[in-house]
């Protein structure tokens, strides 16, 4: 899959542009129409989010727009509107390092959301069926299920590609060229380029941006798919079995040699887009040794391929639960249970595709073990421990035994306390279960 094929994919596979004649109305007018703006504002409010460089929250921006929106709207129409620089925030990544999150002002998030609602129905239908990230009606679950199907068919070697700082390194000229092949509205293209080039405010200093599509803006996911669809089409032309979710792309083949050939072709295609493959995280390997979107695969004794929660995802779960159940925080058990209710159900829903119940069954007792240790720590003094245990139904002998060594919270929480602080007890507190 050399450079010639990449060029062919770009020339032949990109659908015809949508212009004002084919679409029927001016795209900018549709984006700024009252009904569309109301829907965009509703979405921005639901997403909440932090203030941008202007310091205005969502609520404050709502008040601000009551008087300023007519002028802002007109400036967007006549082409004089200038987006504000984004506010840079570095957030830690689960595997180490940090990810740059760029936070536009609420006004800019609103305008981007309005544009997205008009552009996505036009552009999304042009994307590959093997692309799942940030698309209506598609999800990570669909990507995992498609990958599972390939592995079950015998394609047990994966070309697992990781792009180096993809969102930070998107070439603006390349992206706008690909976008212009899909829409012909110059005013919309000009506004999107201005969003890309608005710059970053970091530590009070403004820095110009010549590449990258800032993570944090509503348009970024759509623009990422526009950029990467070219590689999807090149893979399709070669008949490869692949799944892409945002910048995570896995290609499934039957041998290591085939995988190496695919990887070499992918590197050439990405280079054509001015994107760099992260050599340390990219690999051609048996599928059993890799993870995809938090899941991994294994073969059962019957020869069936099964889905499981990847080890790294389990590790992150434990780390998060440890943060929420630290014994030094001084929070009540009700407060801890509330925090767990905000985290665990979402994690459970995401990993509902697992076909290895034992993974989840091991995590529930571990969580209750931690909660029992917290109880002992909170009771602290022996007399209080004895009294509380008896109140909960423990025998006086058991209560005395545990109270005599209250400083051994972790060990004591596993020695008989489970007969007092039972599963039903934690159910009544509202502590969620994984299974």
CSV table of C-alpha atoms in Angstrom, one decimal:
chain,number,residue,atom,x,y,z
A,1,UNK,CA,0.0,0.0,0.0
A,2,UNK,CA,2.4,2.7,-1.2
A,3,UNK,CA,2.1,6.4,-1.7
A,4,UNK,CA,0.4,5.9,-5.1
A,5,UNK,CA,-2.4,3.9,-3.5
A,6,UNK,CA,-2.8,6.6,-0.8
A,7,UNK,CA,-3.1,9.2,-3.6
A,8,UNK,CA,-5.6,7.1,-5.4
A,9,UNK,CA,-7.6,6.6,-2.2
A,10,UNK,CA,-7.7,10.3,-1.7
A,11,UNK,CA,-8.8,11.1,-5.3
A,12,UNK,CA,-11.3,8.3,-5.8
A,13,UNK,CA,-12.9,7.6,-2.5
A,14,UNK,CA,-13.7,11.1,-1.2
A,15,UNK,CA,-17.3,11.8,-2.0
A,16,UNK,CA,-18.4,14.8,-3.9
A,17,UNK,CA,-18.6,18.1,-2.0
A,18,UNK,CA,-21.8,19.4,-0.6
A,19,UNK,CA,-22.4,23.0,-1.8
A,20,UNK,CA,-25.2,25.4,-1.3
A,21,UNK,CA,-27.1,24.1,-4.4
A,22,UNK,CA,-27.0,20.4,-3.4
A,23,UNK,CA,-27.7,21.1,0.3
A,24,UNK,CA,-30.5,23.6,-0.4
A,25,UNK,CA,-29.6,26.3,2.1
A,26,UNK,CA,-26.7,28.3,3.3
A,27,UNK,CA,-24.8,26.1,5.8
A,28,UNK,CA,-23.9,29.1,8.0
A,29,UNK,CA,-27.5,30.2,8.1
A,30,UNK,CA,-28.6,26.7,9.1
A,31,UNK,CA,-26.0,26.6,11.9
A,32,UNK,CA,-27.1,30.0,13.3
A,33,UNK,CA,-30.8,29.4,12.9
A,34,UNK,CA,-32.8,29.8,16.1
A,35,UNK,CA,-33.8,26.2,16.5
A,36,UNK,CA,-30.3,24.9,15.8
A,37,UNK,CA,-28.8,27.3,18.3
A,38,UNK,CA,-31.3,26.4,21.0
A,39,UNK,CA,-30.3,22.7,20.5
A,40,UNK,CA,-26.6,23.6,20.6
A,41,UNK,CA,-27.1,25.6,23.8
A,42,UNK,CA,-28.9,22.7,25.4
A,43,UNK,CA,-26.0,20.4,24.6
A,44,UNK,CA,-23.4,22.9,25.9
A,45,UNK,CA,-25.3,23.3,29.2
A,46,UNK,CA,-25.6,19.5,29.5
A,47,UNK,CA,-21.9,19.0,29.0
A,48,UNK,CA,-21.1,21.7,31.6
A,49,UNK,CA,-17.3,22.1,31.4
A,50,UNK,CA,-14.9,24.7,32.7
A,51,UNK,CA,-14.7,28.4,31.7
A,52,UNK,CA,-12.4,29.4,28.9
A,53,UNK,CA,-9.9,32.3,29.0
A,54,UNK,CA,-12.7,34.8,29.5
A,55,UNK,CA,-13.5,33.2,32.9
A,56,UNK,CA,-17.2,32.9,32.1
A,57,UNK,CA,-19.0,29.8,33.3
A,58,UNK,CA,-21.9,28.3,31.3
A,59,UNK,CA,-24.4,30.2,33.5
A,60,UNK,CA,-22.5,33.5,33.2
A,61,UNK,CA,-22.3,33.1,29.5
A,62,UNK,CA,-26.0,32.6,29.2
A,63,UNK,CA,-26.5,36.0,30.8
A,64,UNK,CA,-23.8,37.6,28.6
A,65,UNK,CA,-25.4,36.3,25.4
A,66,UNK,CA,-28.8,37.8,26.2
A,67,UNK,CA,-27.3,41.2,25.3
A,68,UNK,CA,-24.4,40.3,23.0
A,69,UNK,CA,-25.6,37.4,20.8
A,70,UNK,CA,-27.1,39.6,18.0
A,71,UNK,CA,-23.7,41.3,17.5
A,72,UNK,CA,-21.8,38.0,17.8
A,73,UNK,CA,-24.2,36.4,15.3
A,74,UNK,CA,-23.7,39.2,12.8
A,75,UNK,CA,-20.0,39.1,13.1
A,76,UNK,CA,-20.0,35.3,12.3
A,77,UNK,CA,-22.2,36.1,9.2
A,78,UNK,CA,-20.0,38.9,7.9
A,79,UNK,CA,-16.8,37.0,8.5
A,80,UNK,CA,-15.3,39.4,11.1
A,81,UNK,CA,-15.7,37.0,14.1
A,82,UNK,CA,-12.5,35.9,15.7
A,83,UNK,CA,-12.5,32.9,18.1
A,84,UNK,CA,-10.7,33.4,21.4
A,85,UNK,CA,-7.6,31.4,22.2
A,86,UNK,CA,-8.2,28.2,24.1
A,87,UNK,CA,-7.2,27.7,27.7
A,88,UNK,CA,-4.6,24.9,28.0
A,89,UNK,CA,-4.9,22.3,30.8
A,90,UNK,CA,-2.6,19.3,31.1
A,91,UNK,CA,-4.4,16.2,32.5
A,92,UNK,CA,-2.6,13.0,33.5
A,93,UNK,CA,-2.8,9.9,31.2
A,94,UNK,CA,-3.5,6.5,32.8
A,95,UNK,CA,-0.3,5.0,31.4
A,96,UNK,CA,1.9,8.0,32.4
A,97,UNK,CA,2.6,11.3,31.0
A,98,UNK,CA,-0.1,13.9,30.3
A,99,UNK,CA,-2.6,14.9,27.6
A,100,UNK,CA,-3.1,18.5,26.6
A,101,UNK,CA,-6.8,19.5,26.9
A,102,UNK,CA,-7.8,22.8,25.2
A,103,UNK,CA,-10.8,24.6,26.6
A,104,UNK,CA,-12.5,27.1,24.4
A,105,UNK,CA,-14.7,29.8,25.8
A,106,UNK,CA,-18.4,28.8,26.2
A,107,UNK,CA,-19.3,31.1,23.4
A,108,UNK,CA,-16.9,29.3,21.1
A,109,UNK,CA,-18.1,25.9,22.3
A,110,UNK,CA,-21.7,27.1,21.4
A,111,UNK,CA,-20.8,28.1,17.9
A,112,UNK,CA,-18.7,25.0,17.3
A,113,UNK,CA,-21.6,22.8,18.5
A,114,UNK,CA,-24.0,24.6,16.2
A,115,UNK,CA,-21.7,24.0,13.3
A,116,UNK,CA,-21.3,20.3,14.3
A,117,UNK,CA,-25.0,19.8,14.3
A,118,UNK,CA,-25.2,20.9,10.7
A,119,UNK,CA,-22.0,19.4,9.4
A,120,UNK,CA,-22.2,16.0,11.0
A,121,UNK,CA,-25.3,14.8,9.1
A,122,UNK,CA,-23.6,15.8,5.9
A,123,UNK,CA,-20.2,14.4,6.5
A,124,UNK,CA,-20.7,11.3,8.7
A,125,UNK,CA,-22.3,9.3,6.0
A,126,UNK,CA,-19.1,9.6,3.9
A,127,UNK,CA,-17.0,7.8,6.5
A,128,UNK,CA,-15.9,4.2,6.5
A,129,UNK,CA,-18.2,1.6,8.2
A,130,UNK,CA,-15.1,0.4,10.1
A,131,UNK,CA,-14.8,3.8,11.9
A,132,UNK,CA,-16.6,3.9,15.3
A,133,UNK,CA,-15.2,6.8,17.3
A,134,UNK,CA,-17.3,10.0,17.9
A,135,UNK,CA,-20.1,9.0,15.4
A,136,UNK,CA,-23.8,9.0,16.0
A,137,UNK,CA,-25.2,5.5,16.7
A,138,UNK,CA,-21.7,4.1,17.0
A,139,UNK,CA,-19.6,3.3,20.1
A,140,UNK,CA,-16.6,1.6,21.4
A,141,UNK,CA,-18.7,-1.5,22.0
A,142,UNK,CA,-19.3,-1.8,18.3
A,143,UNK,CA,-15.6,-1.6,17.6
A,144,UNK,CA,-14.8,-4.3,20.2
A,145,UNK,CA,-17.5,-6.6,18.7
A,146,UNK,CA,-16.2,-6.2,15.2
A,147,UNK,CA,-12.6,-6.9,16.3
A,148,UNK,CA,-13.8,-10.0,18.2
A,149,UNK,CA,-15.4,-11.2,15.0
A,150,UNK,CA,-12.2,-10.9,13.1
A,151,UNK,CA,-10.2,-12.8,15.8
A,152,UNK,CA,-12.9,-15.6,15.9
A,153,UNK,CA,-12.5,-15.9,12.1
A,154,UNK,CA,-8.8,-16.7,12.6
A,155,UNK,CA,-7.1,-13.4,12.1
A,156,UNK,CA,-5.1,-13.6,15.3
A,157,UNK,CA,-2.3,-11.2,14.6
A,158,UNK,CA,-3.0,-7.5,15.1
A,159,UNK,CA,-1.3,-4.5,13.7
A,160,UNK,CA,-1.9,-2.2,16.6
A,161,UNK,CA,-1.1,1.4,15.5
A,162,UNK,CA,-0.6,4.3,17.9
A,163,UNK,CA,-0.2,7.8,16.5
A,164,UNK,CA,2.2,10.2,18.3
A,165,UNK,CA,0.2,13.1,19.8
A,166,UNK,CA,-2.3,12.9,17.0
A,167,UNK,CA,-4.6,15.7,18.0
A,168,UNK,CA,-1.6,18.0,18.6
A,169,UNK,CA,0.0,17.3,15.3
A,170,UNK,CA,-2.9,17.5,12.7
A,171,UNK,CA,-1.6,19.6,9.8
A,172,UNK,CA,-4.0,22.4,9.2
A,173,UNK,CA,-3.5,22.6,5.4
A,174,UNK,CA,-3.9,18.9,5.0
A,175,UNK,CA,-7.1,18.8,7.1
A,176,UNK,CA,-8.7,21.8,5.4
A,177,UNK,CA,-7.9,20.3,2.0
A,178,UNK,CA,-9.7,17.1,3.0
A,179,UNK,CA,-12.6,19.0,4.5
A,180,UNK,CA,-13.0,21.2,1.4
A,181,UNK,CA,-13.5,18.0,-0.6
A,182,UNK,CA,-16.6,17.4,1.4
A,183,UNK,CA,-18.1,20.9,1.8
A,184,UNK,CA,-17.8,23.9,-0.5
A,185,UNK,CA,-19.0,26.6,1.7
A,186,UNK,CA,-16.1,29.0,2.0
A,187,UNK,CA,-17.5,31.0,5.0
A,188,UNK,CA,-17.8,27.8,7.0
A,189,UNK,CA,-14.3,26.6,6.0
A,190,UNK,CA,-12.9,30.0,6.9
A,191,UNK,CA,-14.5,29.9,10.3
A,192,UNK,CA,-13.2,26.4,11.0
A,193,UNK,CA,-9.7,27.4,10.0
A,194,UNK,CA,-9.9,30.3,12.4
A,195,UNK,CA,-10.8,27.9,15.2
A,196,UNK,CA,-7.8,25.8,14.4
A,197,UNK,CA,-5.5,28.8,14.4
A,198,UNK,CA,-7.0,30.6,17.4
A,199,UNK,CA,-4.0,29.8,19.5
A,200,UNK,CA,-3.4,28.7,23.1
A,201,UNK,CA,-3.3,30.7,26.3
A,202,UNK,CA,-0.9,29.1,28.8
A,203,UNK,CA,0.2,30.7,32.0
A,204,UNK,CA,-1.0,34.1,30.8
A,205,UNK,CA,1.0,33.9,27.5
A,206,UNK,CA,-0.6,33.6,24.1
A,207,UNK,CA,1.0,31.1,21.7
A,208,UNK,CA,0.0,30.8,18.1
A,209,UNK,CA,-1.0,27.3,16.8
A,210,UNK,CA,0.1,26.1,13.4
A,211,UNK,CA,-0.9,22.5,13.8
A,212,UNK,CA,-3.3,20.4,15.9
A,213,UNK,CA,-7.0,20.3,16.4
A,214,UNK,CA,-7.6,21.2,20.1
A,215,UNK,CA,-9.1,18.5,22.2
A,216,UNK,CA,-12.0,20.0,24.1
A,217,UNK,CA,-13.8,21.6,21.3
A,218,UNK,CA,-17.0,20.0,19.9
A,219,UNK,CA,-15.7,20.1,16.3
A,220,UNK,CA,-12.4,18.2,17.0
A,221,UNK,CA,-13.8,14.6,16.9
A,222,UNK,CA,-15.5,15.3,13.5
A,223,UNK,CA,-12.3,16.9,12.1
A,224,UNK,CA,-10.2,13.9,13.3
A,225,UNK,CA,-12.5,11.5,11.4
A,226,UNK,CA,-12.2,13.7,8.3
A,227,UNK,CA,-8.4,13.5,8.6
A,228,UNK,CA,-8.2,9.7,9.2
A,229,UNK,CA,-10.9,8.6,6.7
A,230,UNK,CA,-8.3,8.6,4.0
A,231,UNK,CA,-6.3,5.8,5.7
A,232,UNK,CA,-9.6,3.9,6.2
A,233,UNK,CA,-10.3,4.0,2.5
A,234,UNK,CA,-6.7,2.8,1.6
A,235,UNK,CA,-7.2,-0.2,4.0
A,236,UNK,CA,-10.6,-1.0,2.4
A,237,UNK,CA,-9.1,-0.9,-1.1
A,238,UNK,CA,-6.6,-3.6,0.0
A,239,UNK,CA,-9.4,-5.7,1.5
A,240,UNK,CA,-8.0,-5.5,5.0
A,241,UNK,CA,-10.0,-6.3,8.2
A,242,UNK,CA,-9.6,-3.4,10.5
A,243,UNK,CA,-11.4,-1.3,13.1
A,244,UNK,CA,-10.7,2.3,14.0
A,245,UNK,CA,-11.9,4.2,17.0
A,246,UNK,CA,-10.6,7.8,16.8
A,247,UNK,CA,-6.8,7.5,16.3
A,248,UNK,CA,-6.7,3.9,17.6
A,249,UNK,CA,-6.5,1.6,14.5
A,250,UNK,CA,-6.2,-2.2,14.7
A,251,UNK,CA,-5.7,-4.3,11.5
A,252,UNK,CA,-6.3,-8.0,11.9
A,253,UNK,CA,-4.2,-10.5,9.7
A,254,UNK,CA,-3.2,-14.1,9.8
A,255,UNK,CA,0.6,-13.9,10.1
A,256,UNK,CA,3.3,-11.8,11.5
A,257,UNK,CA,4.8,-11.3,8.0
A,258,UNK,CA,1.5,-10.0,6.7
A,259,UNK,CA,1.3,-7.7,9.7
A,260,UNK,CA,4.7,-6.2,9.0
A,261,UNK,CA,3.7,-5.5,5.4
A,262,UNK,CA,0.5,-3.8,6.5
A,263,UNK,CA,2.4,-1.7,9.0
A,264,UNK,CA,4.9,-0.5,6.4
A,265,UNK,CA,2.1,0.6,4.2
A,266,UNK,CA,0.3,2.3,7.0
A,267,UNK,CA,3.4,4.3,7.9
A,268,UNK,CA,3.6,5.6,4.3
A,269,UNK,CA,0.0,6.6,4.4
A,270,UNK,CA,0.2,8.4,7.7
A,271,UNK,CA,3.4,10.2,6.6
A,272,UNK,CA,1.4,11.5,3.6
A,273,UNK,CA,-0.9,13.1,6.1
A,274,UNK,CA,2.1,14.5,8.1
A,275,UNK,CA,1.3,12.2,11.0
A,276,UNK,CA,3.8,10.2,12.9
A,277,UNK,CA,3.5,6.6,14.2
A,278,UNK,CA,4.6,6.2,17.8
A,279,UNK,CA,7.2,3.4,17.4
A,280,UNK,CA,7.3,2.5,21.1
A,281,UNK,CA,3.5,1.8,21.4
A,282,UNK,CA,2.9,0.5,17.9
A,283,UNK,CA,3.3,-3.3,17.4
A,284,UNK,CA,2.6,-6.3,15.2
A,285,UNK,CA,1.8,-9.1,17.7
A,286,UNK,CA,-0.5,-12.0,18.5
A,287,UNK,CA,-3.8,-10.5,19.5
A,288,UNK,CA,-3.7,-12.2,22.9
A,289,UNK,CA,-0.8,-9.9,23.9
A,290,UNK,CA,-2.6,-6.6,23.1
A,291,UNK,CA,-5.6,-4.7,24.3
A,292,UNK,CA,-8.1,-2.7,22.4
A,293,UNK,CA,-10.3,0.0,24.0
A,294,UNK,CA,-9.8,-1.6,27.4
A,295,UNK,CA,-10.7,-5.1,26.3
A,296,UNK,CA,-8.5,-8.1,25.6
A,297,UNK,CA,-9.2,-11.5,24.0
A,298,UNK,CA,-8.4,-15.1,25.0
A,299,UNK,CA,-9.3,-18.6,23.8
A,300,UNK,CA,-11.5,-20.8,26.0
A,301,UNK,CA,-10.9,-24.6,26.3
A,302,UNK,CA,-13.6,-25.1,23.7
A,303,UNK,CA,-11.7,-23.0,21.2
A,304,UNK,CA,-14.0,-20.0,21.3
A,305,UNK,CA,-12.6,-16.5,21.5
A,306,UNK,CA,-13.7,-14.7,24.6
A,307,UNK,CA,-13.7,-11.0,25.6
A,308,UNK,CA,-12.2,-9.9,29.0
A,309,UNK,CA,-11.3,-6.7,30.7
A,310,UNK,CA,-7.7,-5.9,30.0
A,311,UNK,CA,-5.2,-6.1,32.8
A,312,UNK,CA,-4.4,-2.4,32.5
A,313,UNK,CA,-8.1,-1.5,32.8
A,314,UNK,CA,-8.4,-3.6,36.0
A,315,UNK,CA,-5.4,-1.8,37.4
A,316,UNK,CA,-6.9,1.6,36.7
A,317,UNK,CA,-10.2,0.5,38.3
A,318,UNK,CA,-8.3,-0.5,41.5
A,319,UNK,CA,-6.4,2.8,41.5
A,320,UNK,CA,-9.5,4.8,41.1
A,321,UNK,CA,-11.3,2.9,43.9
A,322,UNK,CA,-8.3,3.4,46.2
A,323,UNK,CA,-8.6,7.1,45.6
A,324,UNK,CA,-12.3,7.1,46.4
A,325,UNK,CA,-11.9,4.9,49.5
A,326,UNK,CA,-8.8,6.4,51.1
A,327,UNK,CA,-9.0,6.0,54.9
A,328,UNK,CA,-7.4,9.4,55.5
A,329,UNK,CA,-10.1,11.5,54.0
A,330,UNK,CA,-12.4,11.8,57.0
A,331,UNK,CA,-15.5,11.2,54.8
A,332,UNK,CA,-18.5,9.3,56.1
A,333,UNK,CA,-19.4,6.0,54.7
A,334,UNK,CA,-22.4,7.5,53.0
A,335,UNK,CA,-20.2,10.0,51.2
A,336,UNK,CA,-17.9,7.3,50.1
A,337,UNK,CA,-20.8,5.2,48.9
A,338,UNK,CA,-22.1,8.2,46.9
A,339,UNK,CA,-18.7,8.6,45.2
A,340,UNK,CA,-18.6,4.9,44.3
A,341,UNK,CA,-22.1,5.2,42.8
A,342,UNK,CA,-20.8,8.0,40.5
A,343,UNK,CA,-18.0,5.8,39.3
A,344,UNK,CA,-18.7,2.1,39.4
A,345,UNK,CA,-22.0,1.9,37.4
A,346,UNK,CA,-20.4,3.7,34.4
A,347,UNK,CA,-17.4,1.4,34.5
A,348,UNK,CA,-19.6,-1.6,34.7
A,349,UNK,CA,-21.7,-0.5,31.8
A,350,UNK,CA,-18.6,0.1,29.6
A,351,UNK,CA,-17.2,-3.4,30.4
A,352,UNK,CA,-20.6,-5.2,30.1
A,353,UNK,CA,-19.2,-7.0,27.0
A,354,UNK,CA,-16.8,-9.1,29.1
A,355,UNK,CA,-17.3,-12.8,28.9
A,356,UNK,CA,-15.1,-13.6,31.9
A,357,UNK,CA,-17.3,-13.1,35.0
A,358,UNK,CA,-14.5,-14.1,37.3
A,359,UNK,CA,-12.7,-10.9,36.6
A,360,UNK,CA,-15.6,-8.9,38.0
A,361,UNK,CA,-16.3,-11.4,40.8
A,362,UNK,CA,-12.8,-10.8,42.2
A,363,UNK,CA,-13.2,-7.0,42.4
A,364,UNK,CA,-16.4,-6.9,44.4
A,365,UNK,CA,-15.0,-8.7,47.6
A,366,UNK,CA,-11.8,-6.6,47.3
A,367,UNK,CA,-13.9,-3.4,47.4
A,368,UNK,CA,-15.9,-4.6,50.4
A,369,UNK,CA,-12.7,-5.5,52.1
A,370,UNK,CA,-11.5,-1.9,51.8
A,371,UNK,CA,-14.8,-0.6,53.1
A,372,UNK,CA,-14.7,-2.8,56.2
A,373,UNK,CA,-11.2,-1.5,56.8
A,374,UNK,CA,-12.5,2.1,56.6
A,375,UNK,CA,-15.2,1.3,59.2
A,376,UNK,CA,-12.5,0.0,61.6
A,377,UNK,CA,-10.4,3.1,61.0
A,378,UNK,CA,-13.3,5.4,61.6
A,379,UNK,CA,-14.3,3.6,64.9
A,380,UNK,CA,-10.6,4.0,65.8
A,381,UNK,CA,-10.7,3.5,69.6
A,382,UNK,CA,-11.2,0.0,71.0
A,383,UNK,CA,-14.3,0.9,73.1
A,384,UNK,CA,-16.0,2.4,70.1
A,385,UNK,CA,-15.2,-0.5,67.9
A,386,UNK,CA,-16.6,-3.0,70.5
A,387,UNK,CA,-19.8,-1.0,70.9
A,388,UNK,CA,-20.4,-0.6,67.2
A,389,UNK,CA,-19.7,-4.2,66.4
A,390,UNK,CA,-22.1,-5.4,69.1
A,391,UNK,CA,-24.7,-3.0,67.8
A,392,UNK,CA,-24.3,-4.5,64.3
A,393,UNK,CA,-24.9,-8.0,65.7
A,394,UNK,CA,-21.4,-9.3,66.4
A,395,UNK,CA,-20.9,-11.6,69.3
A,396,UNK,CA,-19.2,-10.1,72.3
A,397,UNK,CA,-16.3,-12.4,71.9
A,398,UNK,CA,-15.8,-11.5,68.3
A,399,UNK,CA,-16.2,-7.8,69.0
A,400,UNK,CA,-13.7,-8.0,71.8
A,401,UNK,CA,-11.2,-9.8,69.7
A,402,UNK,CA,-11.4,-7.3,66.8
A,403,UNK,CA,-11.4,-4.3,69.2
A,404,UNK,CA,-8.3,-5.5,70.9
A,405,UNK,CA,-6.2,-4.8,67.8
A,406,UNK,CA,-8.0,-1.9,66.1
A,407,UNK,CA,-4.8,-0.6,64.4
A,408,UNK,CA,-4.7,-3.7,62.2
A,409,UNK,CA,-7.5,-2.4,60.0
A,410,UNK,CA,-6.7,-4.3,56.8
A,411,UNK,CA,-6.1,-7.7,58.5
A,412,UNK,CA,-9.1,-7.4,60.9
A,413,UNK,CA,-11.4,-6.4,58.0
A,414,UNK,CA,-10.8,-9.9,56.6
A,415,UNK,CA,-11.1,-11.9,59.9
A,416,UNK,CA,-14.8,-12.4,60.8
A,417,UNK,CA,-15.9,-8.8,60.1
A,418,UNK,CA,-17.5,-10.0,56.9
A,419,UNK,CA,-20.1,-11.8,59.0
A,420,UNK,CA,-21.1,-8.5,60.5
A,421,UNK,CA,-20.5,-6.0,57.7
A,422,UNK,CA,-22.2,-8.3,55.2
A,423,UNK,CA,-22.9,-7.8,51.5
A,424,UNK,CA,-26.5,-6.9,52.4
A,425,UNK,CA,-25.2,-4.3,54.8
A,426,UNK,CA,-23.3,-2.6,52.0
A,427,UNK,CA,-26.3,-3.0,49.7
A,428,UNK,CA,-28.3,-1.0,52.2
A,429,UNK,CA,-25.6,1.7,52.1
A,430,UNK,CA,-26.0,1.9,48.3
A,431,UNK,CA,-22.6,0.6,47.5
A,432,UNK,CA,-22.9,-0.7,43.9
A,433,UNK,CA,-21.8,-4.2,42.8
A,434,UNK,CA,-20.1,-5.3,39.6
A,435,UNK,CA,-21.9,-8.6,39.6
